[in-house]
XYZ file of C-alpha atoms in Angstrom:
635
model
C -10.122 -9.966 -28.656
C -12.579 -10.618 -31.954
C -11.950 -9.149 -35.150
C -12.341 -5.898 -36.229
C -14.589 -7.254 -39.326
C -16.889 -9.175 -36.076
C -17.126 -6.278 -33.775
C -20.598 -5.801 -32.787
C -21.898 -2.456 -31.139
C -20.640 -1.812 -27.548
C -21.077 1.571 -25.682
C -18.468 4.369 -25.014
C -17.937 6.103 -21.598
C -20.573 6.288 -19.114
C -21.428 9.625 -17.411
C -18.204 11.060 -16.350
C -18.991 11.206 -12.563
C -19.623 7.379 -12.684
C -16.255 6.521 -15.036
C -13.714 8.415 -12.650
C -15.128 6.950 -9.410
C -12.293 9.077 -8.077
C -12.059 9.232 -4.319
C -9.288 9.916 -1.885
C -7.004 7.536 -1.949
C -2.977 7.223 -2.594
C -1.964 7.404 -6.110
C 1.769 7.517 -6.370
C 1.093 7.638 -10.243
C 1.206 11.023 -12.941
C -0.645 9.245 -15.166
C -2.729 5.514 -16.397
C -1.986 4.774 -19.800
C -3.057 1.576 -21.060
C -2.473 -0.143 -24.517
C -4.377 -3.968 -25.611
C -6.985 -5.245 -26.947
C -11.032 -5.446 -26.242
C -10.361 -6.720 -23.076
C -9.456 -3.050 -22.510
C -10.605 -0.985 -25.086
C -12.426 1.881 -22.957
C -14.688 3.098 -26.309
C -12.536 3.595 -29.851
C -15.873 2.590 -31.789
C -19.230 4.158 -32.035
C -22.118 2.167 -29.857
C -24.410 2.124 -33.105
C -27.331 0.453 -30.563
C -26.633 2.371 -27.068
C -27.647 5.973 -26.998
C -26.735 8.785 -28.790
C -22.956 9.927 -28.972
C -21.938 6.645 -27.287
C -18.749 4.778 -27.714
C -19.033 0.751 -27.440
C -17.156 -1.051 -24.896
C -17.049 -5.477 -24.632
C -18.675 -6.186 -21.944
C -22.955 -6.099 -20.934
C -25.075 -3.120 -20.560
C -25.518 -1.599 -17.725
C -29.250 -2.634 -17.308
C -31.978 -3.358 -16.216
C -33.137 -4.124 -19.909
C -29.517 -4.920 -21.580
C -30.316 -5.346 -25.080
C -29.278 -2.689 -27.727
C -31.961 0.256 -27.971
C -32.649 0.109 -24.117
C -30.951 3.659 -23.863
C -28.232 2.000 -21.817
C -24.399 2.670 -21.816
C -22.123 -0.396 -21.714
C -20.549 -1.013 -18.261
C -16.768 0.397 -17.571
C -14.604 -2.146 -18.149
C -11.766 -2.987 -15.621
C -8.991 0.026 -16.781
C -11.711 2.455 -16.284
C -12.722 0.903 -12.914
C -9.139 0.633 -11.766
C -7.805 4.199 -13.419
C -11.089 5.728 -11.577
C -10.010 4.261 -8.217
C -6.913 5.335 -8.418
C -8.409 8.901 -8.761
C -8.067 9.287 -12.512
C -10.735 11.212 -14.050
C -13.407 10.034 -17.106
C -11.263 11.979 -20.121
C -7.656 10.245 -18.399
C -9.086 7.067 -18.644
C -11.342 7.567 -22.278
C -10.107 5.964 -25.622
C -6.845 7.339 -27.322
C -8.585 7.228 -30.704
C -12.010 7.694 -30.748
C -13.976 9.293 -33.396
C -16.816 9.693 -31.238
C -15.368 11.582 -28.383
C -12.996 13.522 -31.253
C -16.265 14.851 -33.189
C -17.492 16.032 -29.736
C -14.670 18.011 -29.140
C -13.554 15.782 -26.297
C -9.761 15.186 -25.414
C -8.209 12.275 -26.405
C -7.795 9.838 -23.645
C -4.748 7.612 -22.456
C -6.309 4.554 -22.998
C -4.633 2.930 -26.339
C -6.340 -0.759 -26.334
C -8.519 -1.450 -29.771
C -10.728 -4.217 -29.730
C -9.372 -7.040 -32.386
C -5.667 -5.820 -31.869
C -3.191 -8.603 -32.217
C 0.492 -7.924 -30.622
C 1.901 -6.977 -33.406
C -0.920 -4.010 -33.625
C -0.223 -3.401 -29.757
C 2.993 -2.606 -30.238
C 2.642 -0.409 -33.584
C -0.117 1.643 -31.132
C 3.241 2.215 -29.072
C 5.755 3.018 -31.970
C 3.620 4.068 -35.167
C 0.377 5.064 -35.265
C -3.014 3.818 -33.427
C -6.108 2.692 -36.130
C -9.673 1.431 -35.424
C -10.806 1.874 -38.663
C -13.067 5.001 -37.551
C -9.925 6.852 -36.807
C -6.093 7.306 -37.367
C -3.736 8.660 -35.425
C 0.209 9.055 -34.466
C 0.831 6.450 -31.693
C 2.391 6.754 -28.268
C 5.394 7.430 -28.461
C 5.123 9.709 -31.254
C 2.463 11.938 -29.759
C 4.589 12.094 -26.596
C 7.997 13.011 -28.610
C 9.075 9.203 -28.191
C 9.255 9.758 -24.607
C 7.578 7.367 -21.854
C 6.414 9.176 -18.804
C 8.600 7.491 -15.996
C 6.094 8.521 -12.972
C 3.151 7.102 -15.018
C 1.435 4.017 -14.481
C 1.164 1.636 -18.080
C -1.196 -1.508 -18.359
C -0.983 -3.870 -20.838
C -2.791 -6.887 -22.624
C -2.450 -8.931 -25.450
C -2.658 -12.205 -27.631
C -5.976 -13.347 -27.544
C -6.321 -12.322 -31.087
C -3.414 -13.923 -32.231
C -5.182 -17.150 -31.571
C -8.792 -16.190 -32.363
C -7.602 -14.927 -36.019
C -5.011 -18.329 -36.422
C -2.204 -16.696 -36.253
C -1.054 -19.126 -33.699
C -1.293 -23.018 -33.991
C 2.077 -24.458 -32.481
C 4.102 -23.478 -29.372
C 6.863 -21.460 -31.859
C 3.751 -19.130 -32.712
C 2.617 -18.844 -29.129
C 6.032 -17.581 -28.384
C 6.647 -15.418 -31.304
C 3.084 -13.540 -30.016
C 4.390 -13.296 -26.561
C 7.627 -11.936 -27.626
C 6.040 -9.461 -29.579
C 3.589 -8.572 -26.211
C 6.990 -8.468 -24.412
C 8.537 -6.043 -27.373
C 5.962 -3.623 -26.355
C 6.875 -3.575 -22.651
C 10.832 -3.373 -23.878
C 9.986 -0.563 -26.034
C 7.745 1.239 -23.361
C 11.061 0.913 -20.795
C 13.557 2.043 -22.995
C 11.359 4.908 -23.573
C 11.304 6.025 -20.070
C 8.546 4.270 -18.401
C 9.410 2.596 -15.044
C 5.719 0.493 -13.607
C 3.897 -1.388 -16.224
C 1.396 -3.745 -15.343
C 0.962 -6.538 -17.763
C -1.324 -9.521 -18.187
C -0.805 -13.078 -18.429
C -2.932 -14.079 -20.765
C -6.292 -16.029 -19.981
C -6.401 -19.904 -20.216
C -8.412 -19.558 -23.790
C -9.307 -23.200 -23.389
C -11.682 -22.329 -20.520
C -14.031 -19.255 -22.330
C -17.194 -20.042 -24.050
C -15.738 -20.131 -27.617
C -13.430 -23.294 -26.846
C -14.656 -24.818 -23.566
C -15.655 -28.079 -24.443
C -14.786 -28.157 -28.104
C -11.933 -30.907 -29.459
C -10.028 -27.701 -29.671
C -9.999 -27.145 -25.722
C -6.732 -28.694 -24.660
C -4.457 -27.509 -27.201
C -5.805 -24.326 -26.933
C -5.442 -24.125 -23.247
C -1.899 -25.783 -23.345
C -0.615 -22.651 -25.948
C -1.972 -20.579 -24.008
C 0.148 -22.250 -21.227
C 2.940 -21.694 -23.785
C 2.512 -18.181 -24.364
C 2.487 -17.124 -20.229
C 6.048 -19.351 -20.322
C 7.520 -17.763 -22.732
C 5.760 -13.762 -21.693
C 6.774 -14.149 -18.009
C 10.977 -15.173 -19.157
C 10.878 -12.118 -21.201
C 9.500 -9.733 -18.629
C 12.009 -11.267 -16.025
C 14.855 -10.042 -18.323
C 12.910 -6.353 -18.816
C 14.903 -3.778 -16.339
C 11.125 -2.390 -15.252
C 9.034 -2.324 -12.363
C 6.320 -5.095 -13.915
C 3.519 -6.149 -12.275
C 2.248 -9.181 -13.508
C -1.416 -9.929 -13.269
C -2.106 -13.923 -12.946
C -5.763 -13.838 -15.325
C -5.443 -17.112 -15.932
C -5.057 -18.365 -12.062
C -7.462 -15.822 -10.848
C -10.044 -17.367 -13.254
C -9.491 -20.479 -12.174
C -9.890 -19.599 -8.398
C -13.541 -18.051 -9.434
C -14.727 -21.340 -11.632
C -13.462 -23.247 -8.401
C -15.604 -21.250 -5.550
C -17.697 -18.732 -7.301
C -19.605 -18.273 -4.258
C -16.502 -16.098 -2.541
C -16.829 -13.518 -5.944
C -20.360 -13.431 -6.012
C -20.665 -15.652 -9.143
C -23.542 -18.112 -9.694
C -23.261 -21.616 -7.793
C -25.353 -23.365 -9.911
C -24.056 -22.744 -13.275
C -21.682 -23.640 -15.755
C -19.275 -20.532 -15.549
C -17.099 -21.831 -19.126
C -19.534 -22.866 -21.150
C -22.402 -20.450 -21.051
C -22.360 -16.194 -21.231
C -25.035 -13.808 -20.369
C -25.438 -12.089 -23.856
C -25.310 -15.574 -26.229
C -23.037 -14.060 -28.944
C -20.991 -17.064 -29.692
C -21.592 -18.872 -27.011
C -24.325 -20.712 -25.146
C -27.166 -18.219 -23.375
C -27.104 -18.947 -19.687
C -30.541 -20.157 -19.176
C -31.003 -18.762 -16.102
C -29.195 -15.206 -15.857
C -29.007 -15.175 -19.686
C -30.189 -11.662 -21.085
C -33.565 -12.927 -22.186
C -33.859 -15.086 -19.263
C -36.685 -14.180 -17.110
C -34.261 -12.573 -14.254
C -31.576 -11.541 -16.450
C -28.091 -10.272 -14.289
C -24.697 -10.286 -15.684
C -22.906 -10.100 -12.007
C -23.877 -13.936 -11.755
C -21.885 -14.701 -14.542
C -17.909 -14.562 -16.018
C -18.565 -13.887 -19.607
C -20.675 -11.746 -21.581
C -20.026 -13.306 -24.963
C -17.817 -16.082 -26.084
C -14.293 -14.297 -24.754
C -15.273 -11.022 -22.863
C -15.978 -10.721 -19.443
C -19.416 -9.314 -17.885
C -19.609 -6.339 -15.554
C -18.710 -8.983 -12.707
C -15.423 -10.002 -14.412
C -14.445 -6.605 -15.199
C -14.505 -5.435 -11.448
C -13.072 -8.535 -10.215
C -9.879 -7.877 -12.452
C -9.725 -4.704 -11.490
C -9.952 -5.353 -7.921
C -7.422 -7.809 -8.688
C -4.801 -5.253 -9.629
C -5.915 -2.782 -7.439
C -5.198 -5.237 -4.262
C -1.384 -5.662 -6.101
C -0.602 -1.945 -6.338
C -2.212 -1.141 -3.338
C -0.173 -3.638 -1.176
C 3.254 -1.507 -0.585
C 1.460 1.617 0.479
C 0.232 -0.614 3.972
C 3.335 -3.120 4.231
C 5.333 0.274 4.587
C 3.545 0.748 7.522
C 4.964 -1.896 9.172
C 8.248 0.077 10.055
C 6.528 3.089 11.291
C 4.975 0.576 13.808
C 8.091 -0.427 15.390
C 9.407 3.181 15.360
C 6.307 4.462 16.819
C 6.658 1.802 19.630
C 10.249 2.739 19.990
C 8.938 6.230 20.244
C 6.782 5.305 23.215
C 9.078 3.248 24.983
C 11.821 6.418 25.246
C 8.614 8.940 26.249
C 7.903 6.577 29.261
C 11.730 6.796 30.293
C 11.918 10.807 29.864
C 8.747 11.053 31.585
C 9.752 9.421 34.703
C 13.496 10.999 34.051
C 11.258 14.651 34.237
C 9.540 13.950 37.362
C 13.088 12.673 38.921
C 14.747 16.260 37.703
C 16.535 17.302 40.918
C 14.961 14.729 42.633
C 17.236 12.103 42.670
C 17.509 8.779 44.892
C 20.062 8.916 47.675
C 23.372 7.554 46.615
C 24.154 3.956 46.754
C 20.413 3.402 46.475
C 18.232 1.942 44.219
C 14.830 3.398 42.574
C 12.443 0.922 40.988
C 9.636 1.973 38.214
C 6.891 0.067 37.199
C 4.348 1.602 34.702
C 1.619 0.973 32.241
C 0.111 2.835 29.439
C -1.818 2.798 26.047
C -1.300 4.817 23.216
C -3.002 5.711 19.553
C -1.285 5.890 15.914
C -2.750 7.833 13.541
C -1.420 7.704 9.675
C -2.670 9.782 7.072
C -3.319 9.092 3.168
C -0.054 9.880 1.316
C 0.464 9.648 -2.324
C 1.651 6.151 -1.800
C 1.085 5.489 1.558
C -2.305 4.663 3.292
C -4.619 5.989 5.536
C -4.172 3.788 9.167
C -4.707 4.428 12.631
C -4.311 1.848 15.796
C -4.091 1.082 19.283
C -1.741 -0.484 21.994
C -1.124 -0.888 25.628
C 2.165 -1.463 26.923
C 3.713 -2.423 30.585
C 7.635 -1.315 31.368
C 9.775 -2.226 34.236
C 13.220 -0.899 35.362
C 15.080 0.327 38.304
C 18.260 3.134 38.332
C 20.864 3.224 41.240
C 22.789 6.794 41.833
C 26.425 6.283 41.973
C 27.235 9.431 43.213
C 26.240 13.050 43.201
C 26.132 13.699 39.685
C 25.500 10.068 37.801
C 22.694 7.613 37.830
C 22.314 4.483 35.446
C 19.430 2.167 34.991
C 17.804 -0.498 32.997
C 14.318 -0.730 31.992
C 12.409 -3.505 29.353
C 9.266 -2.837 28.305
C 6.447 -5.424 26.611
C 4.152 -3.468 23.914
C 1.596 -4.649 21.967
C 0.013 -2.827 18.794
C -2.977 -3.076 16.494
C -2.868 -0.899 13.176
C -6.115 -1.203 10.599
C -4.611 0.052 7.382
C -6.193 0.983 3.793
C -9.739 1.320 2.438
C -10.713 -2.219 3.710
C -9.675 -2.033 7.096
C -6.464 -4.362 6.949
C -5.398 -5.714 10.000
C -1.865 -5.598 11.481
C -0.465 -6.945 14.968
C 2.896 -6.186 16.695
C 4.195 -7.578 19.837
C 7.289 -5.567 20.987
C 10.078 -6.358 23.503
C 12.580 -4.041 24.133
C 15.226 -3.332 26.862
C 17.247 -0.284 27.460
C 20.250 0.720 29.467
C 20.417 4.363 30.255
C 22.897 6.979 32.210
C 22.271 10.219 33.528
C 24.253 13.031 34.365
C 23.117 16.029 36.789
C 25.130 18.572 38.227
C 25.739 22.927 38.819
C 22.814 23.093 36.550
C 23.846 21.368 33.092
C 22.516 17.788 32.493
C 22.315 14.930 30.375
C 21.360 11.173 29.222
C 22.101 8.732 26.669
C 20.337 5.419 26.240
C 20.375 2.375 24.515
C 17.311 0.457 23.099
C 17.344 -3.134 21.614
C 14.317 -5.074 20.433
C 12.348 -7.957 19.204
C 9.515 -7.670 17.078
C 6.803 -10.239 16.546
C 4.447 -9.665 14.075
C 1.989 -12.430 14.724
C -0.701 -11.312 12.358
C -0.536 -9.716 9.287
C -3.737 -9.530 7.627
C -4.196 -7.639 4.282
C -7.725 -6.978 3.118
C -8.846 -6.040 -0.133
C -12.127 -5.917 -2.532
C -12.427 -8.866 -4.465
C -15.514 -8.789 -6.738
C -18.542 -8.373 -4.750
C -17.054 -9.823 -1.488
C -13.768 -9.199 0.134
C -10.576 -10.743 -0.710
C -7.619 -11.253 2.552
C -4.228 -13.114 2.574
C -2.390 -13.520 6.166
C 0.828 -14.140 6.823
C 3.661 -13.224 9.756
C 7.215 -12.332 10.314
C 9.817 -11.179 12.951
C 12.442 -8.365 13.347
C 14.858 -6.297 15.223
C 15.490 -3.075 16.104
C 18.154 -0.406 17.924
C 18.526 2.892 18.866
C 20.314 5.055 20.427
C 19.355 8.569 21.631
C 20.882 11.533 23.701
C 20.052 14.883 25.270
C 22.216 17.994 27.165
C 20.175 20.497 29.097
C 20.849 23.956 31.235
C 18.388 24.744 33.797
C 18.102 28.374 33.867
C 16.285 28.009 37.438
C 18.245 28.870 40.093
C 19.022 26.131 42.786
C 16.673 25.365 45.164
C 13.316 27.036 42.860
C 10.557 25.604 43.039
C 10.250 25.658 39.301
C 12.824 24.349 36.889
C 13.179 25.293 32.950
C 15.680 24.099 30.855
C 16.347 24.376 27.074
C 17.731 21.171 25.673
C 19.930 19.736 22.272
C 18.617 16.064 21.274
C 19.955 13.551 18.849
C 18.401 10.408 17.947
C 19.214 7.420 15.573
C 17.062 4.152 15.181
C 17.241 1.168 12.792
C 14.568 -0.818 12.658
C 14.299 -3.845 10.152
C 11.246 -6.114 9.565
C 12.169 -9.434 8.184
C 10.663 -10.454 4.721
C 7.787 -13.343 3.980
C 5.326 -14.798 2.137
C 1.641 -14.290 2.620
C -0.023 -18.030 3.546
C -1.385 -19.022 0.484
C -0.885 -20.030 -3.304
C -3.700 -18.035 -4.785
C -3.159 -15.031 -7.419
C -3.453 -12.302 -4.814
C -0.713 -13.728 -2.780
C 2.555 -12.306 -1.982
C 5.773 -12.079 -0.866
C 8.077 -9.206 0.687
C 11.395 -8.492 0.834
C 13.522 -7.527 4.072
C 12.445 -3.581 4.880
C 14.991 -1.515 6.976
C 13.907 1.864 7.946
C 16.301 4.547 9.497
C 15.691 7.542 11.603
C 18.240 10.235 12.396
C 16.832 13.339 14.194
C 18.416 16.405 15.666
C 15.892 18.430 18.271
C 15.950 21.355 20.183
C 13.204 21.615 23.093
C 12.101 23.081 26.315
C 11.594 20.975 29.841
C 10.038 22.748 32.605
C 8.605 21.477 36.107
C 6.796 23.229 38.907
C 6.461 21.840 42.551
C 2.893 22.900 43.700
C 3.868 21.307 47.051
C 6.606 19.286 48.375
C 4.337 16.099 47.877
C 2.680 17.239 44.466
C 4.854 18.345 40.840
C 3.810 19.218 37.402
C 6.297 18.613 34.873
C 6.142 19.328 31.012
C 7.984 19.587 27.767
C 8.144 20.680 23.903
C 10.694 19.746 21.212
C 11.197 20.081 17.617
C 12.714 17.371 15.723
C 14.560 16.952 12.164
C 14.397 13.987 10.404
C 17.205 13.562 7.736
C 16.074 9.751 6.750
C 12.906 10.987 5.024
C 12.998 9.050 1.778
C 10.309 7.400 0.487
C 9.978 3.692 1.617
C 9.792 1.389 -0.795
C 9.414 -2.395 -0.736
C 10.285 -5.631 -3.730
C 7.603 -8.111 -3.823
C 6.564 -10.961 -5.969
C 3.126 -12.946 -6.368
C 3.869 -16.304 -4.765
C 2.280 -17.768 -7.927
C 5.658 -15.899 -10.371
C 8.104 -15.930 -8.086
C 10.806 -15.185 -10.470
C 9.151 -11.951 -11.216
C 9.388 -9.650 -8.405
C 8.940 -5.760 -8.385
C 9.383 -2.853 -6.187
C 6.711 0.062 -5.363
C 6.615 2.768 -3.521
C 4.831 3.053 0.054
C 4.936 5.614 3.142
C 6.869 8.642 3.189
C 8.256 9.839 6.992
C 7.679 13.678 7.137
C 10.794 15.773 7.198
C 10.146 17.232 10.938
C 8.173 16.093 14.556
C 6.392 17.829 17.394
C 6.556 16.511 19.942
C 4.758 17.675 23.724
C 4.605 15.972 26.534
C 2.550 16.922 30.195
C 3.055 14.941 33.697
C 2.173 15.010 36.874
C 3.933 13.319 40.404
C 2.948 12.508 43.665
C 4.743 11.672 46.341
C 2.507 8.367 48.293
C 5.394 8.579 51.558
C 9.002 9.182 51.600
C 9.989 6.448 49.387
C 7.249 5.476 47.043
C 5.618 8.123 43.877
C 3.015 7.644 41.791
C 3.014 9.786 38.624
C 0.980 9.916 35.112
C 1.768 11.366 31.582
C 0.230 12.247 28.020
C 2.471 12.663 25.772
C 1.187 13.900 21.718
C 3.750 13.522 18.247
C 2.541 15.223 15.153
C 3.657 16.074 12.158
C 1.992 17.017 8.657
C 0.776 13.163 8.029
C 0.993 11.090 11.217
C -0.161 11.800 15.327
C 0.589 9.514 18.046
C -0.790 9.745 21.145
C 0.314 8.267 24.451
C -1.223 8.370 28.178
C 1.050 6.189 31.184
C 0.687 5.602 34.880
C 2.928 4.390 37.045
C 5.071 3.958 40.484
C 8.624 4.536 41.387
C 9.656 3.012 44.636
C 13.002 3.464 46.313
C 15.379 0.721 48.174
């Protein structure tokens, strides 16, 4: 954000095992390619006072000594830290331009951001060519044949230095640099490119260089200006944009620095840790006698410190992050759904040719737990949960060949989603009305599921600096489904065993109503309506064996299609820019199920049966898991 005539000596990259911090996680995203200023130059300049072959970043060294000559690289600023957790490597993340990295015979790196780049010189990196003064080169969209990858992730900043070198004074200035900040997204999405994350840009009234100056409130009020006029033009930008609230976020760690880690006895604005341009911290200060930059914002006058760095990052980390768990949210339902219909054929297996008299009633009561386990996707996160559940119902035989029956069933659910261990509830209540058919062998049901869903606690977790950010928040929904089976019993009447190939067709809706997360604060948001369909076609085996005429074993296998198998995606919005919603991706449903199920039944006296089941659902990313006892009493 200084000028390129001010820039002191910052480092390059740092070791490349430390700069990708890549680790298995979703990344829905080809590439990171980020364009700015020094608030995310990644190392275009050579670190004249870190070690050999370095490149300079703006922000501290990484200790414990700090100063130039210490040997030390410069930490990763907040592109690198987000582009490595995203599973990026070192070179992916490493400056576009460098003359450093190019006289090492190192690859060029997607990161595009020069230190003392105005918006003007952002958007020429995009459309012309990309200069530090070390190096020149063809810009973006040149290099790439003036083609923006549409899969690929782009980050932008801007506009700092359009104030720090005077180019803006009035509010028609402010917008004329946030219209040219907007230009470059435009450009970007006509280009191709579909995400793009993009800064608002920090309250400038509140760094080191202005805080308490004459200058401080018309400072911070154009900078006011410029996020006005920045987040009307990316509303009108037909682009996925994710808009990172700096300046609230900043706010939120002056207010309670305790929750980020930050120093509770300092003033956060007006001092820095290094002292260039600003006021020394006297207490975590680098030649303080227990210098630490984590304590602090800002390492100079505008830049942030190691701590700032990795709190932005986490910022936009706990943003991108968010669809690939909310998607989950669907797959709950369904997989309670899933549950509620393996309880009903389990019981319906250890009634095969058993019926109740006709005219009579048969009453089941049961209870049962079950596990979810989800796999990480490319944009869908790791999960796994737990539930019990309790289902009543009764069937009366009409005559020789039909039987109907009702059943409702109460199920709760826990799911812990993500890297932090987010925390979801559902309370389920569904009812289903069912008929069965039974006769010279053949055989068949059909049933009928409706349901209320109650999600009474939605916690999302997330990093936040060096503590751990959450936002709450919860909703309602619905859900139907109806599903259907025809058998042949190859078994000859009266056998003791039974085995029957069967046809299956299922079709469920399930729709979770949108909301807002409780709170104003920058990592809050809001969520659309999801809907999430299932159609699946099966084939599968049924078998049972009666070891006595008290005691039966009872069993099955099928394989199921599913043709709604699209990724889920979800639109979204940070309760703080409303107006500016976005959709991402999130969980992918696997093409196919397996699906086995075991029982057993035993016959208490002539009218009342106690049974138990496990049934187990896999496929290539998700397992559920299911165990039930129960009674069935005739009347």
């Amino acid at each position: 954000m200084i000028k390129q005539t001010l820039l002191v000596p910052l480092a390059g990259c740092l070791l490349a095992a430390a700069c990708a911090q890549a680790i298995a996680a979703p990344n829905p995203y080809s590439n990171f390619v980020v364009f700015g200023d020094s608030l995310n130059d990644a190392g275009q300049f050579t670190d004249t006072g870190g070690p050999a072959g370095a490149t300079q970043r703006f922000t501290n060294r990484t200790g414990p000594v700090y100063l130039d000559g210490s040997g030390e690289f410069r930490s990763l600023n907040s592109t690198q830290l987000l582009g490595g957790r995203l599973g990026f490597s070192a070179d992916q993340t490493a400056a576009s331009t460098s003359a450093v990295r190019a006289n090492q015979g190192l690859v060029d790196g997607n990161n595009w951001a020069v230190g003392g780049y105005r918006t003007d010189q952002i958007l020429d990196s995009i459309t012309t060519e990309s200069a530090t003064g070390e190096r020149t080169r063809p810009g973006y969209l040149p290099t790439n044949n003036f083609r923006a990858d549409p899969n690929a992730l782009y980050y932008i900043s801007g506009g700092g230095n359009d104030f720090l070198q005077g180019r803006v004074l009035n509010t028609a200035q402010a917008n004329t640099a946030a219209n040219q900040l907007a230009d470059s997204v435009q450009t970007l999405q006509t280009a191709g490119a579909k995400y793009i994350v993009v800064w608002l840009l920090p309250d400038l009234g509140l760094t080191p260089a202005v805080n308490g100056t004459p200058l401080q409130a018309s400072i911070s009020q154009l900078s006011t200006d410029f996020n006005q006029q920045l987040v009307t033009r990316l509303a009108g930008i037909n682009a996925e944009i994710i808009p990172l609230n700096i300046p609230l976020l900043l706010q939120e760690s002056f207010a309670d620095p305790a929750r980020f880690g930050l120093a509770t006895d300092q003033n956060l604005t007006a001092t820095c840790f290094s002292g260039s341009g600003c006021t020394q911290n006297a207490v975590y200060g680098i030649n303080s006698a227990t210098p630490d930059p984590s304590k602090l914002i800002y390492n100079d006058s505008v830049h942030p410190t190691e701590a700032g760095q990795k709190l932005i990052a986490d910022y936009a980390y706990s943003l991108l992050s968010a669809p690939w768990e909310l998607t989950l949210l669907p797959e709950m339902a369904h997989a309670t759904l899933r549950a509620h219909q393996d309880e009903l054929r389990s019981q319906w297996q250890s009634d095969w040719e058993n019926w109740q008299a006709v005219g009579q009633w048969r009453a089941i009561v049961a209870g049962g737990g079950q596990h979810l386990d989800f796999d990480s996707q490319s944009s869908g996160a790791s999960a796994d949960g737990s539930g019990y559940n309790l289902n009543i119902g009764g069937s009366y035989r009409l005559n020789e060949a039909w039987r109907v029956g009702v059943a409702a069933g109460f199920y709760r659910q826990n799911l812990d989603a993500g890297s932090n261990d987010s925390d979801y509830k559902l309370n389920s209540y569904l009812a289903t009305a069912f008929a069965q058919f039974q006769q010279n062998r053949w055989w068949a049901d059909a049933a009928l599921t409706g349901g209320k869903l109650d999600y009474d606690n939605l916690e999302r977790k997330f990093d936040m600096g060096a503590g751990e950010g959450g936002e709450k928040g919860d909703t309602d929904g619905h859900l139907w489904a109806f599903s259907t089976r025809l058998g042949y019993d190859i078994a000859q009447p009266g056998s003791e065993w039974h085995l029957s190939p069967f046809i299956s067709a299922d079709y469920a809706e399930v729709e979770v109503d949108g909301y807002s997360e409780n709170s104003t604060r920058s990592t809050a948001l809001t969520f659309d309506d999801q809907t999430r369909d299932s159609k699946r076609l099966g084939v599968g085996l049924q078998g049972k064996y009666n070891f006595t005429r008290q005691t039966q074993v009872f069993g099955e296998y099928a394989y199921e299609r599913e043709y709604e198998d699209d990724v889920q995606k979800v639109n979204m919005a940070l309760n703080s820019l409303p107006a500016n919603d976005f959709t991402l991706e999130g969980y992918t449903p696997q093409s196919h199920l397996n699906r086995v199920s075991l029982g057993v039944s035993h016959k208490l006296s002539a009218d009342l049966a106690l049974r138990g089941g496990y049934t187990f659902r896999k496929d290539d990313d998700f397992t559920q898991q299911g165990i039930s006892v129960g009674v069935a009493l005739d009347f």
